[in-house]
mmCIF file of C-alpha atoms in Angstrom:
data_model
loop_
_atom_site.group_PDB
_atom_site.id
_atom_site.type_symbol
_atom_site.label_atom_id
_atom_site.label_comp_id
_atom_site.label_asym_id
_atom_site.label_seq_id
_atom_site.Cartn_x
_atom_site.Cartn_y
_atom_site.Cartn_z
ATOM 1 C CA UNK A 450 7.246 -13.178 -6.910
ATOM 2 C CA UNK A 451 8.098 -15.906 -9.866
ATOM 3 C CA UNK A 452 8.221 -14.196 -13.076
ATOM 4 C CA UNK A 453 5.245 -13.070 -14.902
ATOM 5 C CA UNK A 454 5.053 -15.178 -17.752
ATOM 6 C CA UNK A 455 4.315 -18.078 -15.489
ATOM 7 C CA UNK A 456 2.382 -16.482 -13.215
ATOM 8 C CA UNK A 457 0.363 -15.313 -16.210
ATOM 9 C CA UNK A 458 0.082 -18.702 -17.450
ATOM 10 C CA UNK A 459 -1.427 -19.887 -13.823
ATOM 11 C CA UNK A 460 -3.834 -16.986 -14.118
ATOM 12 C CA UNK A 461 -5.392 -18.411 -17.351
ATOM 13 C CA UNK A 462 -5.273 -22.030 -15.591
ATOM 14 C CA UNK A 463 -7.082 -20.417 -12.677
ATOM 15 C CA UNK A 464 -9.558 -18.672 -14.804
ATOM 16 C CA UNK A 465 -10.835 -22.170 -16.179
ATOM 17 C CA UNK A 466 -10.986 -23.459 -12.230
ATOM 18 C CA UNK A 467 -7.850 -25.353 -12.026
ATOM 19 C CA UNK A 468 -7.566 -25.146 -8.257
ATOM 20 C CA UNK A 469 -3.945 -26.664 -8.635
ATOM 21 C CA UNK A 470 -2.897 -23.533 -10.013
ATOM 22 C CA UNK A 471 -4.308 -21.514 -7.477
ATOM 23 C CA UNK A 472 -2.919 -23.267 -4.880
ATOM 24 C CA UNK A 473 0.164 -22.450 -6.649
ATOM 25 C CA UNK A 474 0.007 -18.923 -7.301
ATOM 26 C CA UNK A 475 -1.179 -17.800 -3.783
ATOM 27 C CA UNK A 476 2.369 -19.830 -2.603
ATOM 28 C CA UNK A 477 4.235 -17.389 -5.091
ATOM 29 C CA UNK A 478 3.002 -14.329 -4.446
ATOM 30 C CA UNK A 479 1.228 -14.545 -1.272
ATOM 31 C CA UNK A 480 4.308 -13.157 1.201
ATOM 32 C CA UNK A 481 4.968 -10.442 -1.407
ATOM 33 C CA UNK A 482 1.149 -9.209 -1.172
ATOM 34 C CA UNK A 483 0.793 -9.446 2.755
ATOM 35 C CA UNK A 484 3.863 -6.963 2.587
ATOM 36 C CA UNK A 485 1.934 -4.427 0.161
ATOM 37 C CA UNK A 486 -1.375 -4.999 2.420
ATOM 38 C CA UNK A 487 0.455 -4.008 5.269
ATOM 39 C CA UNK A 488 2.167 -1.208 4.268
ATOM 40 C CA UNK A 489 -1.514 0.447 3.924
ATOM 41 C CA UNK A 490 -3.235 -1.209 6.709
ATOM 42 C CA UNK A 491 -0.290 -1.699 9.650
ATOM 43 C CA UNK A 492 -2.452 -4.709 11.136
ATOM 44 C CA UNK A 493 -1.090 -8.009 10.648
ATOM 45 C CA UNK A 494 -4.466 -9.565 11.002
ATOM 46 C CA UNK A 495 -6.748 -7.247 9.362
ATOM 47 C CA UNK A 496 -4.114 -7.627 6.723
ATOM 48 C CA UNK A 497 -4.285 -10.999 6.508
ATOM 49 C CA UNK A 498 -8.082 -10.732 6.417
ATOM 50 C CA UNK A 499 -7.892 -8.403 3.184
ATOM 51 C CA UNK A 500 -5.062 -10.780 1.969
ATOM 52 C CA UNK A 501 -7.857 -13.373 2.008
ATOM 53 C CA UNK A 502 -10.481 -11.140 0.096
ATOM 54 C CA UNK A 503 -7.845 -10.654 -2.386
ATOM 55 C CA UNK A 504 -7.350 -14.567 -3.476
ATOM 56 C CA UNK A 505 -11.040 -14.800 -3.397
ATOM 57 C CA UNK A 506 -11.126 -11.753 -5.594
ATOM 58 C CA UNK A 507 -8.492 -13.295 -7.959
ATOM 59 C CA UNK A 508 -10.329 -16.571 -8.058
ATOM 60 C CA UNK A 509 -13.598 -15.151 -9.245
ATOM 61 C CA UNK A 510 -11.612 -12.268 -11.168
ATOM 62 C CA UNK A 511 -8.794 -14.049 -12.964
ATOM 63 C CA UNK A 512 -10.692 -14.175 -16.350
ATOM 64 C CA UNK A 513 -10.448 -10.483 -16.388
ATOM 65 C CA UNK A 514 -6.399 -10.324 -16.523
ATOM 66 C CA UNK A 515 -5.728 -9.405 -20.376
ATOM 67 C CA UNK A 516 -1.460 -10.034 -20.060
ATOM 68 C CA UNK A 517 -1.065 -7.427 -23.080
ATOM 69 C CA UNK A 518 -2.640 -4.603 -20.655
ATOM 70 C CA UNK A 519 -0.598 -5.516 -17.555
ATOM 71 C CA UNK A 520 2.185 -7.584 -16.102
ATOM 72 C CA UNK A 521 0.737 -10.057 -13.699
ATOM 73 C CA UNK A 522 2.527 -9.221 -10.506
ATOM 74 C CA UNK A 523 1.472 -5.692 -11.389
ATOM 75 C CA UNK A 524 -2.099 -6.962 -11.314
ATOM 76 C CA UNK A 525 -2.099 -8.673 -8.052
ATOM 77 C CA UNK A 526 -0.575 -5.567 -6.540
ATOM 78 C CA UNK A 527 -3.042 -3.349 -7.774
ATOM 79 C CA UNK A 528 -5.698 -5.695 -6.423
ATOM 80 C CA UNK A 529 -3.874 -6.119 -3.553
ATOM 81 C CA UNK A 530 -3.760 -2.368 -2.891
ATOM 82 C CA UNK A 531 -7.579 -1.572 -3.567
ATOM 83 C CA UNK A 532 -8.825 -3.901 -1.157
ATOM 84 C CA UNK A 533 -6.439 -2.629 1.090
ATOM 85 C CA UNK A 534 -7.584 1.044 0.907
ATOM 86 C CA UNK A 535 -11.158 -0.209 0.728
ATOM 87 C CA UNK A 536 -10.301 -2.268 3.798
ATOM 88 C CA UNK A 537 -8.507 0.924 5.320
ATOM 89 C CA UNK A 538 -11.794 3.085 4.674
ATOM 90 C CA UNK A 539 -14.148 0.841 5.827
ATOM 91 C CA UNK A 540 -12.730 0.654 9.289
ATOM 92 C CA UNK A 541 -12.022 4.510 9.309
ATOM 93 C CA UNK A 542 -15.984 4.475 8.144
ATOM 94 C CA UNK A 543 -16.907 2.664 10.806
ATOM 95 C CA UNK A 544 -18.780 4.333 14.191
ATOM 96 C CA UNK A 545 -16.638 3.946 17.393
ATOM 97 C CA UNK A 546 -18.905 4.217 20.498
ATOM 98 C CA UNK A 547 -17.580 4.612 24.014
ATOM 99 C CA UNK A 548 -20.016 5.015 26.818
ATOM 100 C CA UNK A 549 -18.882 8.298 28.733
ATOM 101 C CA UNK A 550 -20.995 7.310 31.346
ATOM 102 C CA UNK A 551 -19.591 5.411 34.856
ATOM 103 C CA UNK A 552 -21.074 2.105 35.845
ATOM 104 C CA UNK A 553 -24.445 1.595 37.026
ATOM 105 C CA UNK A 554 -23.155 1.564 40.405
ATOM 106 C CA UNK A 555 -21.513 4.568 40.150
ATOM 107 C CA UNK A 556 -21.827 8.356 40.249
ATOM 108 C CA UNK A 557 -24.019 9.104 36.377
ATOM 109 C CA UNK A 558 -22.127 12.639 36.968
ATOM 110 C CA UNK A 559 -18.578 11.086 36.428
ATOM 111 C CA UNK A 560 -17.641 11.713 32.520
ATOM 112 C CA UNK A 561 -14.883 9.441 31.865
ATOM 113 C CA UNK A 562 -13.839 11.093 28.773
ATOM 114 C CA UNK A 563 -12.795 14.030 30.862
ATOM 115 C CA UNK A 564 -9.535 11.555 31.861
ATOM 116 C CA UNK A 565 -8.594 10.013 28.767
ATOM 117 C CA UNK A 566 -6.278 11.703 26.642
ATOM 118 C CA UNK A 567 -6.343 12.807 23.273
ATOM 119 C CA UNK A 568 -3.809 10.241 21.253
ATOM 120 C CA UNK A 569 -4.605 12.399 18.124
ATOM 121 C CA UNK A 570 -2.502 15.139 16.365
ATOM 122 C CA UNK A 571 -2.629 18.359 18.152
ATOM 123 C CA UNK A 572 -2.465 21.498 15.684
ATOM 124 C CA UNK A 573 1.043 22.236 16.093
ATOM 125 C CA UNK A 574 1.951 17.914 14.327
ATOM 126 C CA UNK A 575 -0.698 18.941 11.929
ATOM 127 C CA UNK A 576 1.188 21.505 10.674
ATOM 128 C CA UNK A 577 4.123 20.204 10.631
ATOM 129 C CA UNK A 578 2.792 16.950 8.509
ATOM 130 C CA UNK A 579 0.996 19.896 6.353
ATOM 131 C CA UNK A 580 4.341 21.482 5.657
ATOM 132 C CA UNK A 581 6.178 18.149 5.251
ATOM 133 C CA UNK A 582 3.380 16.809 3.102
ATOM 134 C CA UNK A 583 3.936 20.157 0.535
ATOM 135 C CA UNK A 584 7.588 19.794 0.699
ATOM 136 C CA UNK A 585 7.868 16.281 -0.423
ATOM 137 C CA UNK A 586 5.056 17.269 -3.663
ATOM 138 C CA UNK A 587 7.413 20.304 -4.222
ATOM 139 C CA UNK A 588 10.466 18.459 -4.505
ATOM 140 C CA UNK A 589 8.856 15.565 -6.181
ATOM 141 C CA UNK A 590 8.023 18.080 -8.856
ATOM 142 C CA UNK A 591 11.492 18.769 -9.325
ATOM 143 C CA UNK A 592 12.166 15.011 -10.255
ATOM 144 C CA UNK A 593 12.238 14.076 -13.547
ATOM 145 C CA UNK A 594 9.223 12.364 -14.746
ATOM 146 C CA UNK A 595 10.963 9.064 -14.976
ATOM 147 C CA UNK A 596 12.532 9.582 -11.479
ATOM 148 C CA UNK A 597 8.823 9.948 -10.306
ATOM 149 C CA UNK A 598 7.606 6.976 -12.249
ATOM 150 C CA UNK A 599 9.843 4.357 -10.859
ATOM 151 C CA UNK A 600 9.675 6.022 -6.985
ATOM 152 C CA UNK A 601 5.791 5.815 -7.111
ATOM 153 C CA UNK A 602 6.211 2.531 -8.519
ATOM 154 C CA UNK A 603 8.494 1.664 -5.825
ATOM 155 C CA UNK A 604 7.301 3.141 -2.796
ATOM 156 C CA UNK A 605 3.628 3.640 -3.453
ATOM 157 C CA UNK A 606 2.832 0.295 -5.228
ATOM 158 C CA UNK A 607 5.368 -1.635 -3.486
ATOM 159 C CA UNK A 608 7.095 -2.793 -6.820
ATOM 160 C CA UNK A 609 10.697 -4.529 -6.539
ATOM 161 C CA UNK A 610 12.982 -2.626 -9.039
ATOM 162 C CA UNK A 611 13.087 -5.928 -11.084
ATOM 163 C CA UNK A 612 8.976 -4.954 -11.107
ATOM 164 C CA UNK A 613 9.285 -1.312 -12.008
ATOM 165 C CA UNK A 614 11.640 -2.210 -14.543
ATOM 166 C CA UNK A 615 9.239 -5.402 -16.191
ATOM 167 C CA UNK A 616 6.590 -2.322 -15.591
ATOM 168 C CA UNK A 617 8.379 0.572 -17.519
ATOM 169 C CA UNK A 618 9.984 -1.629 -20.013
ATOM 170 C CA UNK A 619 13.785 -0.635 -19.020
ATOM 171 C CA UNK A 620 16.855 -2.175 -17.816
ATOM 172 C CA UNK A 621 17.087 -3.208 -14.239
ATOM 173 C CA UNK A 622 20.417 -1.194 -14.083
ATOM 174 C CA UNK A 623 18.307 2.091 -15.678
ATOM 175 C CA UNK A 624 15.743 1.836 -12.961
ATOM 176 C CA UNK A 625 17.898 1.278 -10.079
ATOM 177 C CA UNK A 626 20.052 4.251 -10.757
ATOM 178 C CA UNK A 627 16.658 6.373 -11.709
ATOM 179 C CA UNK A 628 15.339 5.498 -7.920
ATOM 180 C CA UNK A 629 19.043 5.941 -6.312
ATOM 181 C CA UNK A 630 19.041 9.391 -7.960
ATOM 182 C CA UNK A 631 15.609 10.275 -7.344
ATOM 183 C CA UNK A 632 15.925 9.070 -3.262
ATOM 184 C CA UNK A 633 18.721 11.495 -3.320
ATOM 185 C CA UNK A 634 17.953 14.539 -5.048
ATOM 186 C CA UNK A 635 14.758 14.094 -2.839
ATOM 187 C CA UNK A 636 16.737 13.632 0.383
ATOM 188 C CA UNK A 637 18.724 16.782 -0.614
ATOM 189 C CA UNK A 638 15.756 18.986 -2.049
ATOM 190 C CA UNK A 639 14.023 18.098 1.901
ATOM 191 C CA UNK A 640 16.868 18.582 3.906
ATOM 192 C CA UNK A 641 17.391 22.170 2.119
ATOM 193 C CA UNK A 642 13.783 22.404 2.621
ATOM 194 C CA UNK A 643 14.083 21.808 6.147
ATOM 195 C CA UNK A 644 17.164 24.435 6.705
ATOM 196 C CA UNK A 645 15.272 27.486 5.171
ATOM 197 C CA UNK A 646 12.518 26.666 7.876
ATOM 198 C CA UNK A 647 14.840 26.729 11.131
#
């Protein structure tokens, strides 16, 4: 994404209904914000669906960016994000029917469920994603704080480390070696993690 002084500036235009500016600022950022969608929601159309509430979000919305609270990439991420995870529950929300029952024509005794199988977990991969899920938050915790600020930042908010840096106010260099670091003391920290288990 452009830098956020002019995309800032193209948020106030936007916020008095210069469509220009708009037009714009969903060319800058747009490709940048389908990525961070689909990260969460892994369909490329749903995600461009929810990219789509997003810029209609932004347009009714953009009076609300204050840029002394927030950078505003860091904005459009964050809405970016929420109504992908709203998108995300939604569906999840949503009741999925199946008639169990053969055709008319057919045998009403026939339960075609008893032939389809389970794509889900079984107990034994939800355990293991249990057990990977508190290793990861156990090593995390032995990050330091700024590690785990710029890696959530990162990988959770889908910041560039140009971003993260803008975001935590450091040098680009500072950041990148904080993430490098962090990635490998993680690595390590999990692969220990994983040896004590075999």
């Amino acid at each position: 994404m452009k830098d956020s002084a002019a995309m800032a500036d193209l948020l106030g235009r936007i916020a008095l209904g210069d469509r220009v500016a708009f037009d714009t600022l969903y060319r800058q950022s747009s490709a940048h914000l389908l990525g961070v969608i689909l990260r969460i929601q892994g369909n490329r159309a749903q995600a461009e669906d929810v990219l789509q509430e997003v810029y209609v979000n932004v347009w009714r919305a953009a009076q609300s960016f204050n840029p002394a609270l927030s950078q505003a990439s860091t904005w459009l991420v964050s809405i970016a994000r929420h109504r992908a995870i709203d998108s995300l529950r939604r569906r999840q929300a949503q009741v999925q029917t199946v008639s169990t029952s053969a055709g008319p024509d057919e045998d009403n005794d026939h339960d075609l469920l008893d032939h389809i199988a389970d794509d889900g977990p079984g107990p034994d991969e939800l355990l293991a994603q249990s057990t990977q899920a508190r290793e990861l938050r156990q090593c995390m915790d032995q990050l330091s704080a700024s590690q785990q600020h710029s890696l959530a930042l990162a990988y959770y908010q889908g910041l560039s480390h140009a971003e993260v840096a803008d975001q935590l106010g450091q040098p680009l260099g500072t950041v990148k070696s904080w993430v490098r670091r962090g990635l490998q003391a993680l690595r390590a920290c999990l692969e220990r993690a994983s040896q004590a288990l075999s």
